[in-house]
Structure formats: C-alpha cells, structure tokens
PDB file of C-alpha atoms in Angstrom:
ATOM      1  CA  MET I   1      96.467 -89.341 -29.823  1.00 49.00           C
ATOM      2  CA  THR I   2      93.637 -88.534 -32.193  1.00 52.00           C
ATOM      3  CA  LYS I   3      93.282 -90.262 -35.535  1.00 54.00           C
ATOM      4  CA  GLU I   4      93.731 -86.915 -37.340  1.00 52.00           C
ATOM      5  CA  LYS I   5      97.142 -86.319 -35.765  1.00 50.00           C
ATOM      6  CA  GLN I   6      98.227 -89.871 -36.578  1.00 51.00           C
ATOM      7  CA  ARG I   7      97.379 -89.375 -40.256  1.00 59.00           C
ATOM      8  CA  THR I   8      99.519 -86.235 -40.296  1.00 66.00           C
ATOM      9  CA  TYR I   9     102.532 -88.130 -38.972  1.00 81.00           C
ATOM     10  CA  GLU I  10     101.879 -91.042 -41.349  1.00 87.00           C
ATOM     11  CA  PHE I  11     102.133 -88.533 -44.194  1.00 87.00           C
ATOM     12  CA  LEU I  12     105.513 -87.340 -42.915  1.00 88.00           C
ATOM     13  CA  GLY I  13     106.685 -90.917 -42.492  1.00 90.00           C
ATOM     14  CA  ASN I  14     105.629 -91.692 -46.072  1.00 91.00           C
ATOM     15  CA  ILE I  15     107.566 -88.673 -47.356  1.00 90.00           C
ATOM     16  CA  MET I  16     110.613 -89.861 -45.456  1.00 91.00           C
ATOM     17  CA  VAL I  17     110.325 -93.418 -46.833  1.00 92.00           C
ATOM     18  CA  SER I  18     109.824 -92.163 -50.400  1.00 92.00           C
ATOM     19  CA  LEU I  19     112.922 -89.996 -50.147  1.00 91.00           C
ATOM     20  CA  MET I  20     114.949 -92.833 -48.614  1.00 92.00           C
ATOM     21  CA  ASP I  21     113.960 -95.092 -51.509  1.00 93.00           C
ATOM     22  CA  THR I  22     115.583 -92.750 -54.058  1.00 90.00           C
ATOM     23  CA  ASP I  23     119.145 -93.741 -53.126  1.00 91.00           C
ATOM     24  CA  ILE I  24     120.398 -97.092 -51.831  1.00 93.00           C
ATOM     25  CA  LEU I  25     123.108 -95.310 -49.843  1.00 92.00           C
ATOM     26  CA  ILE I  26     120.536 -93.657 -47.576  1.00 93.00           C
ATOM     27  CA  THR I  27     120.251 -96.301 -44.887  1.00 93.00           C
ATOM     28  CA  TYR I  28     119.617 -96.426 -41.158  1.00 92.00           C
ATOM     29  CA  PRO I  29     123.371 -96.534 -40.396  1.00 94.00           C
ATOM     30  CA  PHE I  30     123.953 -93.503 -42.635  1.00 95.00           C
ATOM     31  CA  LEU I  31     121.161 -91.479 -40.999  1.00 95.00           C
ATOM     32  CA  LYS I  32     122.223 -92.594 -37.512  1.00 94.00           C
ATOM     33  CA  THR I  33     125.757 -91.352 -38.176  1.00 95.00           C
ATOM     34  CA  GLU I  34     124.754 -88.100 -39.865  1.00 95.00           C
ATOM     35  CA  LEU I  35     121.994 -87.113 -37.436  1.00 95.00           C
ATOM     36  CA  HIS I  36     122.968 -88.938 -34.217  1.00 94.00           C
ATOM     37  CA  ILE I  37     119.533 -90.530 -34.053  1.00 93.00           C
ATOM     38  CA  SER I  38     118.671 -94.053 -32.896  1.00 92.00           C
ATOM     39  CA  SER I  39     117.437 -96.880 -35.114  1.00 92.00           C
ATOM     40  CA  ARG I  40     114.391 -97.110 -32.864  1.00 93.00           C
ATOM     41  CA  ASP I  41     113.481 -93.471 -33.554  1.00 92.00           C
ATOM     42  CA  LEU I  42     114.094 -93.848 -37.298  1.00 92.00           C
ATOM     43  CA  SER I  43     111.900 -96.929 -37.383  1.00 91.00           C
ATOM     44  CA  ALA I  44     109.161 -95.133 -35.454  1.00 90.00           C
ATOM     45  CA  MET I  45     109.350 -92.188 -37.848  1.00 90.00           C
ATOM     46  CA  LYS I  46     109.041 -94.468 -40.887  1.00 88.00           C
ATOM     47  CA  LYS I  47     105.816 -95.789 -39.345  1.00 87.00           C
ATOM     48  CA  GLY I  48     104.528 -92.252 -38.787  1.00 85.00           C
ATOM     49  CA  SER I  49     104.781 -92.347 -35.010  1.00 86.00           C
ATOM     50  CA  ASN I  50     104.205 -89.272 -32.914  1.00 82.00           C
ATOM     51  CA  MET I  51     107.761 -87.948 -32.910  1.00 83.00           C
ATOM     52  CA  CYS I  52     108.801 -84.338 -32.549  1.00 85.00           C
ATOM     53  CA  ILE I  53     108.210 -82.577 -35.892  1.00 87.00           C
ATOM     54  CA  TYR I  54     111.782 -81.288 -35.704  1.00 90.00           C
ATOM     55  CA  GLN I  55     113.077 -84.857 -36.082  1.00 91.00           C
ATOM     56  CA  TYR I  56     111.125 -85.302 -39.326  1.00 91.00           C
ATOM     57  CA  VAL I  57     112.485 -81.984 -40.613  1.00 91.00           C
ATOM     58  CA  ARG I  58     116.054 -83.040 -39.789  1.00 93.00           C
ATOM     59  CA  VAL I  59     115.741 -86.377 -41.583  1.00 94.00           C
ATOM     60  CA  VAL I  60     113.992 -84.963 -44.660  1.00 92.00           C
ATOM     61  CA  SER I  61     116.525 -82.114 -44.885  1.00 92.00           C
ATOM     62  CA  CYS I  62     119.442 -84.535 -44.635  1.00 94.00           C
ATOM     63  CA  ILE I  63     118.024 -86.811 -47.333  1.00 93.00           C
ATOM     64  CA  THR I  64     117.154 -83.991 -49.742  1.00 90.00           C
ATOM     65  CA  GLU I  65     120.680 -82.630 -49.347  1.00 90.00           C
ATOM     66  CA  GLN I  66     122.169 -86.059 -50.126  1.00 91.00           C
ATOM     67  CA  ILE I  67     120.023 -86.615 -53.234  1.00 88.00           C
ATOM     68  CA  HIS I  68     120.510 -83.009 -54.372  1.00 87.00           C
ATOM     69  CA  LEU I  69     116.818 -82.151 -54.271  1.00 86.00           C
ATOM     70  CA  GLY I  70     116.128 -78.521 -53.492  1.00 84.00           C
ATOM     71  CA  ILE I  71     112.796 -77.595 -51.955  1.00 80.00           C
ATOM     72  CA  LEU I  72     112.232 -73.894 -52.511  1.00 81.00           C
ATOM     73  CA  MET I  73     110.292 -73.191 -49.338  1.00 82.00           C
ATOM     74  CA  ASP I  74     110.436 -69.415 -49.804  1.00 82.00           C
ATOM     75  CA  VAL I  75     108.839 -69.778 -53.248  1.00 83.00           C
ATOM     76  CA  LEU I  76     106.216 -72.184 -51.892  1.00 84.00           C
ATOM     77  CA  LEU I  77     105.426 -69.808 -49.031  1.00 87.00           C
ATOM     78  CA  LYS I  78     105.072 -66.886 -51.448  1.00 89.00           C
ATOM     79  CA  GLN I  79     102.695 -68.897 -53.651  1.00 87.00           C
ATOM     80  CA  LEU I  80     100.679 -70.050 -50.629  1.00 89.00           C
ATOM     81  CA  LYS I  81     100.259 -66.436 -49.506  1.00 92.00           C
ATOM     82  CA  ILE I  82      99.101 -65.418 -52.994  1.00 90.00           C
ATOM     83  CA  MET I  83      96.736 -68.397 -53.141  1.00 89.00           C
ATOM     84  CA  LEU I  84      95.182 -67.554 -49.783  1.00 93.00           C
ATOM     85  CA  ALA I  85      94.865 -63.838 -50.545  1.00 94.00           C
ATOM     86  CA  THR I  86      93.256 -64.361 -53.951  1.00 91.00           C
ATOM     87  CA  HIS I  87      91.267 -67.525 -53.152  1.00 89.00           C
ATOM     88  CA  SER I  88      93.052 -69.279 -56.020  1.00 86.00           C
ATOM     89  CA  ASP I  89      93.994 -72.951 -56.255  1.00 83.00           C
ATOM     90  CA  LEU I  90      97.598 -74.052 -55.860  1.00 82.00           C
ATOM     91  CA  VAL I  91      98.677 -76.339 -58.704  1.00 79.00           C
ATOM     92  CA  ILE I  92     101.756 -78.536 -58.537  1.00 78.00           C
ATOM     93  CA  GLY I  93     102.924 -80.175 -61.746  1.00 73.00           C
ATOM     94  CA  MET I  94     105.691 -82.565 -62.633  1.00 69.00           C
ATOM     95  CA  ILE I  95     107.738 -81.816 -65.713  1.00 66.00           C
ATOM     96  CA  PRO I  96     109.771 -84.767 -66.990  1.00 66.00           C
ATOM     97  CA  HIS I  97     113.363 -84.049 -67.939  1.00 64.00           C
ATOM     98  CA  CYS I  98     114.813 -85.489 -71.121  1.00 66.00           C
ATOM     99  CA  LYS I  99     117.901 -85.031 -73.299  1.00 66.00           C
ATOM    100  CA  HIS I 100     116.354 -82.014 -75.019  1.00 66.00           C
ATOM    101  CA  GLY I 101     115.325 -80.156 -71.844  1.00 61.00           C
ATOM    102  CA  SER I 102     112.063 -80.389 -69.978  1.00 58.00           C
ATOM    103  CA  GLY I 103     108.756 -81.258 -71.589  1.00 62.00           C
ATOM    104  CA  GLN I 104     105.227 -80.073 -70.950  1.00 62.00           C
ATOM    105  CA  PRO I 105     103.215 -82.033 -68.388  1.00 63.00           C
ATOM    106  CA  GLU I 106     100.548 -84.290 -69.860  1.00 63.00           C
ATOM    107  CA  GLU I 107      98.282 -84.139 -66.836  1.00 63.00           C
ATOM    108  CA  TRP I 108      97.795 -81.674 -63.986  1.00 63.00           C
ATOM    109  CA  VAL I 109      96.722 -82.801 -60.526  1.00 60.00           C
ATOM    110  CA  ILE I 110      95.137 -80.388 -58.069  1.00 62.00           C
ATOM    111  CA  VAL I 111      96.627 -80.845 -54.603  1.00 61.00           C
ATOM    112  CA  MET I 112      94.928 -77.956 -52.771  1.00 56.00           C
ATOM    113  CA  GLN I 113      91.495 -76.654 -53.610  1.00 59.00           C
ATOM    114  CA  TRP I 114      88.901 -74.429 -51.989  1.00 60.00           C
ATOM    115  CA  ASP I 115      85.764 -76.270 -50.817  1.00 63.00           C
ATOM    116  CA  GLY I 116      82.843 -75.966 -53.203  1.00 66.00           C
ATOM    117  CA  ILE I 117      84.942 -74.748 -56.133  1.00 59.00           C
ATOM    118  CA  TRP I 118      85.655 -77.318 -58.843  1.00 54.00           C
ATOM    119  CA  VAL I 119      87.944 -76.965 -61.808  1.00 50.00           C
TER     120      VAL I 119
END
C-alpha cells in the first residue's frame, strides 16, 4: 500500500476516534452490537488500516446518529460543485453556541484552497 493511501485511511480513523470520544457510551461493545463488526476490525479502523471504505462510513454514520450530529452531505456537495465551477475557496467555520444563540466566529480557517491563490 502506498504512503498516500495510508494517510487517507489514517484521516478516516482519526475522524472515527474523534467522534467516539464525544460520548462515553460509544464503545467497542456498543459498535460491535449495533454494526455486527469485530473488535479486531474496529481496532484496525481506529489505526487507519486499509479497510473497506464502506466500513468507515457505517461506523461514522452510526456514531453521528447516536450523538445527534447531522452532516448535510447534499449541502456540502452543492457547495463543492459551486466551488469547483467558480474556482472559489470552500470555507468551513465553527460557530459557538451559547445561551443567547450562536455567536460570530472569531477566526476562519481555510480547509480547501486552489494552488497559487492565497487569501
């Protein structure tokens, strides 16, 4: 396996671990029961091993459902299409929630950018 592919799976493993860390109830036994997946496979996925991408999707989907985190893939896809068609940058921001609603982000971080174009 090439180093590039390994990095891709490490990224997916890191996403999975970060999501698992949001709730103490999301454990290996829970995921094994919900998804009928072995501890060995879960452990390999956490390390970013070369598993079928479908397995990562199943685990991430299960966890996001349990923690009530909605990923609006249709909206993301629409924005990606617009970004690619207009050669724009895609900006993702985090808006903290507080008692009085959401606030304005203090800092923006560019996560996708065209080569040679700097903001």
